[in-house]
Coordinates of C-alpha atoms in Angstrom, one line a residue:
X1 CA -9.0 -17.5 -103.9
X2 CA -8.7 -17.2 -100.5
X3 CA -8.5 -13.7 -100.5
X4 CA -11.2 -13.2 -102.5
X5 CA -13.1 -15.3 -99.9
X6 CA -12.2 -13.0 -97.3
X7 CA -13.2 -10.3 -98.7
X8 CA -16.9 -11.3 -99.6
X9 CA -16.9 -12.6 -96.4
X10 CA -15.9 -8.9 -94.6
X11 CA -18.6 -7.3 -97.7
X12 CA -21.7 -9.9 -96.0
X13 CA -20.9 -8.7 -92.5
X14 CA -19.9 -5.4 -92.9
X15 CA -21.3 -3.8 -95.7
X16 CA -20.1 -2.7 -99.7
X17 CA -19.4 0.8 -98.1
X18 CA -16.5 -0.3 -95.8
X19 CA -15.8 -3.5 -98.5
X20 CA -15.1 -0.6 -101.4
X21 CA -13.0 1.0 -98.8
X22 CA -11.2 -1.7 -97.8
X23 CA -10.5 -3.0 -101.3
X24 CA -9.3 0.8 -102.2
X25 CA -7.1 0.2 -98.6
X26 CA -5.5 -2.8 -99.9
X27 CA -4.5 -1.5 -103.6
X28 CA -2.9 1.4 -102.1
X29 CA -0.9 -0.8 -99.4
X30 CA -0.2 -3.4 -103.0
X31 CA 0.6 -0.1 -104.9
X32 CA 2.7 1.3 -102.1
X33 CA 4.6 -1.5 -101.4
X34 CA 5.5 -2.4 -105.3
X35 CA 6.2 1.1 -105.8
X36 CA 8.8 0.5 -102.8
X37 CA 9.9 -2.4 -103.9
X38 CA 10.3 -0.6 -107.7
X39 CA 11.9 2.3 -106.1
X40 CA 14.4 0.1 -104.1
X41 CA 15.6 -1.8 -107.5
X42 CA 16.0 1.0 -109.2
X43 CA 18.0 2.8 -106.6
X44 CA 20.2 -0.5 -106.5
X45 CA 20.4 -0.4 -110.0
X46 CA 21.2 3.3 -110.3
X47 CA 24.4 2.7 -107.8
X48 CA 25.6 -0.3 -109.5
X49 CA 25.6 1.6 -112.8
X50 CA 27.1 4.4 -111.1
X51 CA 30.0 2.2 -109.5
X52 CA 30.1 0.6 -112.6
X53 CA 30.6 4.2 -114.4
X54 CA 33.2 4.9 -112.1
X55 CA 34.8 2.0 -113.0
X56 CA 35.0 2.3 -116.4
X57 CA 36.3 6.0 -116.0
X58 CA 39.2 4.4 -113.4
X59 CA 39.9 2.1 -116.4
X60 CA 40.1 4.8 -119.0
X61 CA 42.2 7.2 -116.8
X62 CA 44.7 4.3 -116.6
X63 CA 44.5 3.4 -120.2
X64 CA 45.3 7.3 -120.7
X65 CA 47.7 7.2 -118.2
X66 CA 49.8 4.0 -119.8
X67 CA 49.0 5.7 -123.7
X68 CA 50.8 8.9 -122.1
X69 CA 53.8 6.8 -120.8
X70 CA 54.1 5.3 -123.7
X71 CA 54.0 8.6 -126.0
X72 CA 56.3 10.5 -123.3
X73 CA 58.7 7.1 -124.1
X74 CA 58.3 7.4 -127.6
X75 CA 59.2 11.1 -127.6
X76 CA 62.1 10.1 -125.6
X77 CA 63.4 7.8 -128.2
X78 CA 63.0 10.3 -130.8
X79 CA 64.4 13.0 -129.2
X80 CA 67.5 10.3 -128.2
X81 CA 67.8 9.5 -132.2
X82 CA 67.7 13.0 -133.3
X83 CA 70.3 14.0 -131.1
X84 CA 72.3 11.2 -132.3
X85 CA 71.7 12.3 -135.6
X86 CA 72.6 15.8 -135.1
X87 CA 75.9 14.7 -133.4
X88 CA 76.3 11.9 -136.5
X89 CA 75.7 15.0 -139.0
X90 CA 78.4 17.4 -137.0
X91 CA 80.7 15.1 -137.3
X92 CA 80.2 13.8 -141.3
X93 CA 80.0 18.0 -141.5
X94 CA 83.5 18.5 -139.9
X95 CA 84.7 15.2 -141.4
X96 CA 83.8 17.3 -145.3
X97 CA 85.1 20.7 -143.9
X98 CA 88.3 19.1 -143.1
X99 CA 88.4 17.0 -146.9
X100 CA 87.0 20.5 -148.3
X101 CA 89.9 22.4 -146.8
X102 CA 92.5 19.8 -147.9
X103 CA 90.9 20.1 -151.5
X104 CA 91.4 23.7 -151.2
X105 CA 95.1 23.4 -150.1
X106 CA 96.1 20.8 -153.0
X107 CA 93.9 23.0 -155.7
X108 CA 96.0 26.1 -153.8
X109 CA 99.7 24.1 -154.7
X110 CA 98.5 22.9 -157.9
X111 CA 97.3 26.3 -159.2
X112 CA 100.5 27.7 -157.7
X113 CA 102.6 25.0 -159.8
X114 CA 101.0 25.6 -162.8
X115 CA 102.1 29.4 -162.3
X116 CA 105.2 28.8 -161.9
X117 CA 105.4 26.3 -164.7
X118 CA 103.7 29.0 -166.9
X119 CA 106.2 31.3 -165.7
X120 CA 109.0 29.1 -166.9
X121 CA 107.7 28.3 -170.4
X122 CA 107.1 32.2 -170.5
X123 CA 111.1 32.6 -169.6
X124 CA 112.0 29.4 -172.4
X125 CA 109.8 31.7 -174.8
X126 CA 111.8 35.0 -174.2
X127 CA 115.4 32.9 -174.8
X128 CA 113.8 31.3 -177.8
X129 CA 113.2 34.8 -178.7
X130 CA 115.9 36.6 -178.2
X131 CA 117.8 33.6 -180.0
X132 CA 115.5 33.4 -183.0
X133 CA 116.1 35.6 -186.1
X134 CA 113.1 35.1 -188.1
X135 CA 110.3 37.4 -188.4
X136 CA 107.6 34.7 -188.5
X137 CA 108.8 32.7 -185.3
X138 CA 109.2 35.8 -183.6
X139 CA 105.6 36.6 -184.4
X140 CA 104.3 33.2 -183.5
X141 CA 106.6 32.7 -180.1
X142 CA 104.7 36.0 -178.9
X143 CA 101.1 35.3 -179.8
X144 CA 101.6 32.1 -177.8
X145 CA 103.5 33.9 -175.1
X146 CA 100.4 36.2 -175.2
X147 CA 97.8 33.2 -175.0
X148 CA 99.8 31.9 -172.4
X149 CA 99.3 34.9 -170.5
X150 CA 96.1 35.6 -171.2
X151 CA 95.5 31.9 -169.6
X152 CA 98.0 32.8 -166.7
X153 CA 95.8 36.4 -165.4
X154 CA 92.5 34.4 -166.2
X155 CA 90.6 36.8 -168.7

């Protein structure tokens, strides 16, 4: 109220003229200085949310920067247990070759063996042969020494 006293008080002595622009004085200086005071809190608040921002960016760049570690480590690890694989896998692959090749070798003896053994009933079939008289087990002696031989070249 005071200033409203003050202000009729200038308006009786001086006249509405200079009251009005007195009055239109002090609403500009009030409307100046709030839109200061506006302008000032808002360029606070625009820097705070701009260091805050730049917070939060520092933040994420870390977080990316431990998620990276961590992936880099991960890949790591994996290559680590792939090459320990491979290396486990050459060495079960050798392991069969070797097995494989002995296979080959006893499969090689035996086959020779059971030549050889064919070979020999082929000889006991020629002295039975030669020693038999009869037509008929003449006959039969060769169509076994055939089928032997048939089994022997492998058609």
């Amino acid at each position: 109220m005071n200033n409203i006293n003050q202000v009729a008080d200038i308006a009786n002595r001086q006249g509405v003229a200079i009251t009005l622009s007195v009055i239109i004085i002090v609403l500009v200086w009030l409307f100046g200085r709030s839109a200061l005071k506006q302008y000032e809190e808002q360029k606070k608040l625009d820097r705070e949310n701009l260091k805050a921002e730049k917070e939060i960016e520092r933040e994420e760049r870390k977080e990316d920067r431990q998620a990276q570690r961590e992936q880099t480590k991960s890949l790591i690890d994996l290559h680590s247990q792939t090459n320990e694989a491979i290396l486990k896998f050459t060495e079960a692959l050798k392991f069969s070759d070797n097995i494989l090749n002995k296979h080959n070798d006893n499969t090689e003896n035996s086959f020779c063996e059971i030549k050889d053994g064919i070979q020999d009933i082929i000889g006991r079939l020629d002295k039975v042969q030669e020693t038999s008289n009869e037509v008929a087990t003449k006959e039969m002696l060769e169509e076994v020494k055939q089928e032997i031989l048939r089994i022997k070249t492998g058609d």
